[in-house]
Coordinates of C-alpha atoms in Angstrom, one line a residue:
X24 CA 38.9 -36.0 52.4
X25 CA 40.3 -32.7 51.1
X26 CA 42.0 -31.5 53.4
X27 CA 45.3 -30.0 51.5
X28 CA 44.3 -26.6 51.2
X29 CA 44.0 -26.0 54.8
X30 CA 47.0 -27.9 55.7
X31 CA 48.8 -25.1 53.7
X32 CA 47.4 -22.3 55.3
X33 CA 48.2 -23.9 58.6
X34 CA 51.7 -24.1 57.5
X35 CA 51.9 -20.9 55.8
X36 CA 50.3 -18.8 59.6
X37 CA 52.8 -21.4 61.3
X38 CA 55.8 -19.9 59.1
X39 CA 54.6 -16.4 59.7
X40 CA 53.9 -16.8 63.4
X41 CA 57.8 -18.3 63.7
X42 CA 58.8 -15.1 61.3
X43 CA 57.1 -12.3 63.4
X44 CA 58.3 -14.3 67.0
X45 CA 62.5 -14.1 65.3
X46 CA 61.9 -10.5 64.1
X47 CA 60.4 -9.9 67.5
X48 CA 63.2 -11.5 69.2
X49 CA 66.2 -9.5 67.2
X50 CA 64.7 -6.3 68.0
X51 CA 64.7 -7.2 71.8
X52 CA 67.9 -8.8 71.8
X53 CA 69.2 -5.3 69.7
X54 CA 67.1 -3.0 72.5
X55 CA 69.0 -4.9 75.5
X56 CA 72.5 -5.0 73.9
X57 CA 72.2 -1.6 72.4
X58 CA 75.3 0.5 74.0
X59 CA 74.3 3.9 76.4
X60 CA 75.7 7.1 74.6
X61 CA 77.4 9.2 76.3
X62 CA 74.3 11.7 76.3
X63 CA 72.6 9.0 78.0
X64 CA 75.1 8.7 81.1
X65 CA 74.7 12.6 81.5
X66 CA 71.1 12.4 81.9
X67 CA 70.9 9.8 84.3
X68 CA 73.4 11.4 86.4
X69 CA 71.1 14.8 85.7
X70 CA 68.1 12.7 87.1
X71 CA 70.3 11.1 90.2
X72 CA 71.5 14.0 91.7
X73 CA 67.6 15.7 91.2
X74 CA 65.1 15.8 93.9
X75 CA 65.0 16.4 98.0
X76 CA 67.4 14.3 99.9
X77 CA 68.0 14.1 103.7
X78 CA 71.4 13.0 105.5
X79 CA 68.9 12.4 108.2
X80 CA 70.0 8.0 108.9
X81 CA 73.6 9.5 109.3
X82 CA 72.9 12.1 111.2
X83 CA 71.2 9.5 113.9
X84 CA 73.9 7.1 113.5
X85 CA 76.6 9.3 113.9
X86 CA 75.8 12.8 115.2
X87 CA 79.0 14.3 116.3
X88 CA 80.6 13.9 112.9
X89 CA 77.2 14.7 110.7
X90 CA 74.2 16.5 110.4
X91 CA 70.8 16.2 109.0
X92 CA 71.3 18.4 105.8
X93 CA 68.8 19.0 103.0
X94 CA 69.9 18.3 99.8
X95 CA 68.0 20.0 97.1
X96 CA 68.7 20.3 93.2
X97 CA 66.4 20.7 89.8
X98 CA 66.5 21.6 86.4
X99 CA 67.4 25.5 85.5
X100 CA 67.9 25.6 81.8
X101 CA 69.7 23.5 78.9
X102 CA 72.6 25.1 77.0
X103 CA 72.5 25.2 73.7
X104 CA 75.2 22.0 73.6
X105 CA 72.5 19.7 75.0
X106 CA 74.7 20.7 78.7
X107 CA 72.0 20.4 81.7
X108 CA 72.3 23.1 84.3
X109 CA 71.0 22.4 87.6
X110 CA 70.0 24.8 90.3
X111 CA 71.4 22.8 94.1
X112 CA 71.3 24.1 97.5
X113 CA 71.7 22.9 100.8
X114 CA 70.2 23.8 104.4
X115 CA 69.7 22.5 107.4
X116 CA 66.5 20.3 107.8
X117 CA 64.9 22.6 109.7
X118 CA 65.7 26.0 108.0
X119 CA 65.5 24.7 104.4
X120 CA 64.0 28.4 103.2
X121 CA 68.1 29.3 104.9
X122 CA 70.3 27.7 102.1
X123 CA 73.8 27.8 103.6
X124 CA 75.1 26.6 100.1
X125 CA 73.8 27.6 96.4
X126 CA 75.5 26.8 93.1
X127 CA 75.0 26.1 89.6
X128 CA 75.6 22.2 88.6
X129 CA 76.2 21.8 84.8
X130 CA 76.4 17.7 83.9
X131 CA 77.3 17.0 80.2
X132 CA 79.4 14.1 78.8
X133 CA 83.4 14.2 79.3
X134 CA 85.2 15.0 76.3
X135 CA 86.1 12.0 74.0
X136 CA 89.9 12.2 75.0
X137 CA 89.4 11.9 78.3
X138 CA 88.9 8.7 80.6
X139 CA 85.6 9.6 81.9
X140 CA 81.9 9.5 81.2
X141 CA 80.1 12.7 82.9
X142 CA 81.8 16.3 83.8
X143 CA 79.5 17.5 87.1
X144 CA 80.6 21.0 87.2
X145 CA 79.7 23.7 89.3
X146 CA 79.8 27.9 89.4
X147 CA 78.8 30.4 92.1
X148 CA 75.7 32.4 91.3
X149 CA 75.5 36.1 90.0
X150 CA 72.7 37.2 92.7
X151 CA 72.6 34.2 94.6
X152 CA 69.9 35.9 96.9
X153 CA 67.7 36.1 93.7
X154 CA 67.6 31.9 93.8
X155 CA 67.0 31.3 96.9
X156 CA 64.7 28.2 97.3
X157 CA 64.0 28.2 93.5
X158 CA 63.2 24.7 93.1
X159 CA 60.4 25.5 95.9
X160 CA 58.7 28.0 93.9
X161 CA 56.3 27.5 91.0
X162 CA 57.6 27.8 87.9
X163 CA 56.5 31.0 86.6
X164 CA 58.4 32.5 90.1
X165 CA 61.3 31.5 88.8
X166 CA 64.2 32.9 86.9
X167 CA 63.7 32.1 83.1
X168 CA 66.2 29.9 81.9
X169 CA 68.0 32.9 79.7
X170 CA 68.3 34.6 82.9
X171 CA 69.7 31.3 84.5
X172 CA 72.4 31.2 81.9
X173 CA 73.2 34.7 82.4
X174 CA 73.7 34.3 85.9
X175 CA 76.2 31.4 85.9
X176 CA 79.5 33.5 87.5
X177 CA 83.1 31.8 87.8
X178 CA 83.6 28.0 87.5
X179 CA 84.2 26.5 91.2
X180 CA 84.9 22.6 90.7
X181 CA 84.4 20.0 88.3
X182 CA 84.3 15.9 89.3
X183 CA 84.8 13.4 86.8
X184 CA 82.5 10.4 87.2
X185 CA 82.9 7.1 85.8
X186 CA 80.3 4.2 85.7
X187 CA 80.4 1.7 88.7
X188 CA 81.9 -1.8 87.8
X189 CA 79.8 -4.5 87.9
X190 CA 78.8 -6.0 91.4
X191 CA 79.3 -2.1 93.1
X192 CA 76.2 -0.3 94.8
X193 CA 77.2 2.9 92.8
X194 CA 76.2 3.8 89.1
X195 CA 78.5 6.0 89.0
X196 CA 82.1 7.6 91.1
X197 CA 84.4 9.8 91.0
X198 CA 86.3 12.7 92.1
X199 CA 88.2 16.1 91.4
X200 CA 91.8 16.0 90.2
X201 CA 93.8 15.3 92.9
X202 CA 94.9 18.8 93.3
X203 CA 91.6 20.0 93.1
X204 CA 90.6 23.6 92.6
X205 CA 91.7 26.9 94.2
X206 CA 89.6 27.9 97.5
X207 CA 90.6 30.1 100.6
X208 CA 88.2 29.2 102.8
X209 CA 89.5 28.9 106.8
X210 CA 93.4 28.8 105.4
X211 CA 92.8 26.8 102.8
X212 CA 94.3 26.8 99.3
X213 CA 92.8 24.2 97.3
X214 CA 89.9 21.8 97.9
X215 CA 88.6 18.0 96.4
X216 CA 85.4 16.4 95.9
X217 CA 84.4 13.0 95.6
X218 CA 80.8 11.9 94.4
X219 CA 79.1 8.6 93.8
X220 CA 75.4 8.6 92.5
X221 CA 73.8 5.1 93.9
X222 CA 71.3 3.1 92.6
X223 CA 68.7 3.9 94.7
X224 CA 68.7 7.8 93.5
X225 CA 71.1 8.2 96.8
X226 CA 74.5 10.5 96.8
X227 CA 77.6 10.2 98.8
X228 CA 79.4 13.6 98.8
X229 CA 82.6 14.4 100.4
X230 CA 84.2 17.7 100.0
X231 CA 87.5 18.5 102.4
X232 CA 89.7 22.0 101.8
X233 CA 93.6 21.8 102.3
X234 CA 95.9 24.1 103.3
X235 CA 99.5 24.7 101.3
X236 CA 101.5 21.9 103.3
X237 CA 98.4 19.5 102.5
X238 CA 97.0 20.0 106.1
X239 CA 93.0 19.6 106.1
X240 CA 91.4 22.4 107.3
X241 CA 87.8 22.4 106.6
X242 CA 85.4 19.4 105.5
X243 CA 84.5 15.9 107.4
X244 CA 87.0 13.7 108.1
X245 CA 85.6 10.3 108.6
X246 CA 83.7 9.7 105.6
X247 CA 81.3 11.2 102.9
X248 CA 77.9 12.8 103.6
X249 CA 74.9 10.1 102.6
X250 CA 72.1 11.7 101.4
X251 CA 68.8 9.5 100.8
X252 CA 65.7 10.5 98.6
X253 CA 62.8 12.4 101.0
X254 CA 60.6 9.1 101.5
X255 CA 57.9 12.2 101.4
X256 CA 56.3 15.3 103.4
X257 CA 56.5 15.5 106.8
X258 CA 53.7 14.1 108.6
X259 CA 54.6 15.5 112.0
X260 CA 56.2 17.4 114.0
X261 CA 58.6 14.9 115.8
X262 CA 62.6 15.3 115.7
X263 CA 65.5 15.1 117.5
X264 CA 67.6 17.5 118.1
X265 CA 70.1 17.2 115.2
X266 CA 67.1 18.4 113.2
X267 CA 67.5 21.7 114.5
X268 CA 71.1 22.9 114.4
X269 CA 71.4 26.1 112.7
X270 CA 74.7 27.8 112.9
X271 CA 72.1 31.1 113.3
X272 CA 71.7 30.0 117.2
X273 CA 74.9 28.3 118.5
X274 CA 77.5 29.4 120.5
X275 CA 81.0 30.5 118.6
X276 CA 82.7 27.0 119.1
X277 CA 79.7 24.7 118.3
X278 CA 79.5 27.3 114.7
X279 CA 82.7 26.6 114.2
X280 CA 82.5 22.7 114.8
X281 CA 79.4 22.8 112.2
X282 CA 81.1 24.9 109.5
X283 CA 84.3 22.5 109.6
X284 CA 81.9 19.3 109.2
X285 CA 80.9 20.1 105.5
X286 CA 81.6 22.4 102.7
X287 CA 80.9 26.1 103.0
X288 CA 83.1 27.3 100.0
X289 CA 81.6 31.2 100.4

């Protein structure tokens, strides 16, 4: 029987099969062993610390110590470095159109001298009454991003994050410098952050202002704030009643027990 000629081409389509599955498998292995720039650790803390998120869980576990804030941050423009800048704000749950807190974030890689990976900055507002509740609004209600730019006043903080070691729940921690920056909120003279960005999109922020002796004088003292992506809208109207603390309605001492439970750096 002649049977040579397709005994080659079964060879030859086996040689090429085994060629195309190697090449195949070197691009793979190259995809999964290429290293993450550092471009690409600012963007994934950009897309962390983006989005609606709820300290609600805390706020039931503990509710003398925490409330149910809502976290609340999106993109504002790019900088002509590649630097993101985010607009955040935080409310209470159930006045989220009465942001207590509004600031620029900018998130670009640390510099290459420096023992970091991500600089999360942020800066106080030019007309901060101009942004309210700007990631609620459609987008062409919303200060163009050459207005946004312009609008970025004096630098407030900046935390220097770090990717988690293996075996951690966190992508990425860190903090301030440990003599932070200058604030004189309620006596104080300087304040510190700490931040870790989780892998589940969820952020653990803890901001605390000291006084000149290193006295605490604003900020929670038992722990960070844990704030969990919105699992979506609300479907009801059933909550309890640390959904509804305002500091707009409280007596004087229960104010002043809210305002010293998180940051309020006006």
């Amino acid at each position: 029987m002649c049977t040579g000629p397709a005994n080659t081409w079964s060879r030859a389509r086996g040689l090429v099969v085994k060629t195309l599955v190697l090449i195949g498998g070197a691009l793979l292995i190259k995809r999964l062993t290429k290293s993450t720039t550092r471009w690409d650790h600012a963007r994934i803390v950009s897309h962390s610390i983006t989005g609606e998120k709820f300290s609600k869980a805390q706020a039931s576990k503990d509710p003398d110590n925490f409330f149910n804030l809502r976290w609340l941050c999106c993109p504002a423009a790019d900088m002509v470095d590649g630097s993101k800048v985010l607009y955040f704000e935080q409310a209470f749950w159930r006045t989220p159109h009465k942001p207590f807190r509004q600031r620029f974030c900018m998130v670009k890689p640390c510099p290459k001298e420096m023992k970091c990976d991500v600089e999360l900055s942020t800066y106080a507002i030019r007309d901060a009454e101009e942004y309210k509740n700007f990631c609620d609004r459609a987008r062409d209600q919303r200060p163009l991003p050459e207005e946004v730019i312009g609008d970025v006043a004096e630098h407030l903080t900046t935390i220097y994050l770090n990717r988690c070691e293996r075996g951690k729940r966190c992508l990425y921690e860190g903090s301030t410098p440990p003599d932070g920056f200058p604030n004189t909120w309620n006596g104080a003279s300087y304040c510190t952050s700490e931040l870790a960005v989780l892998k589940n999109n969820e952020i653990h922020t803890w901001d605390r202002g000291y006084d000149d002796e290193g006295k605490q004088v604003w900020g929670v003292k038992n722990g960070p704030y844990e704030f969990k992506p919105a699992p979506g809208p609300a479907t009801g109207p059933a909550y309890t009643s640390v959904d509804m603390l305002s500091t707009l309605n409280f007596p004087l001492s229960i104010g002043k027990r809210i305002e010293g439970s998180f940051v309020l750096q006006e």
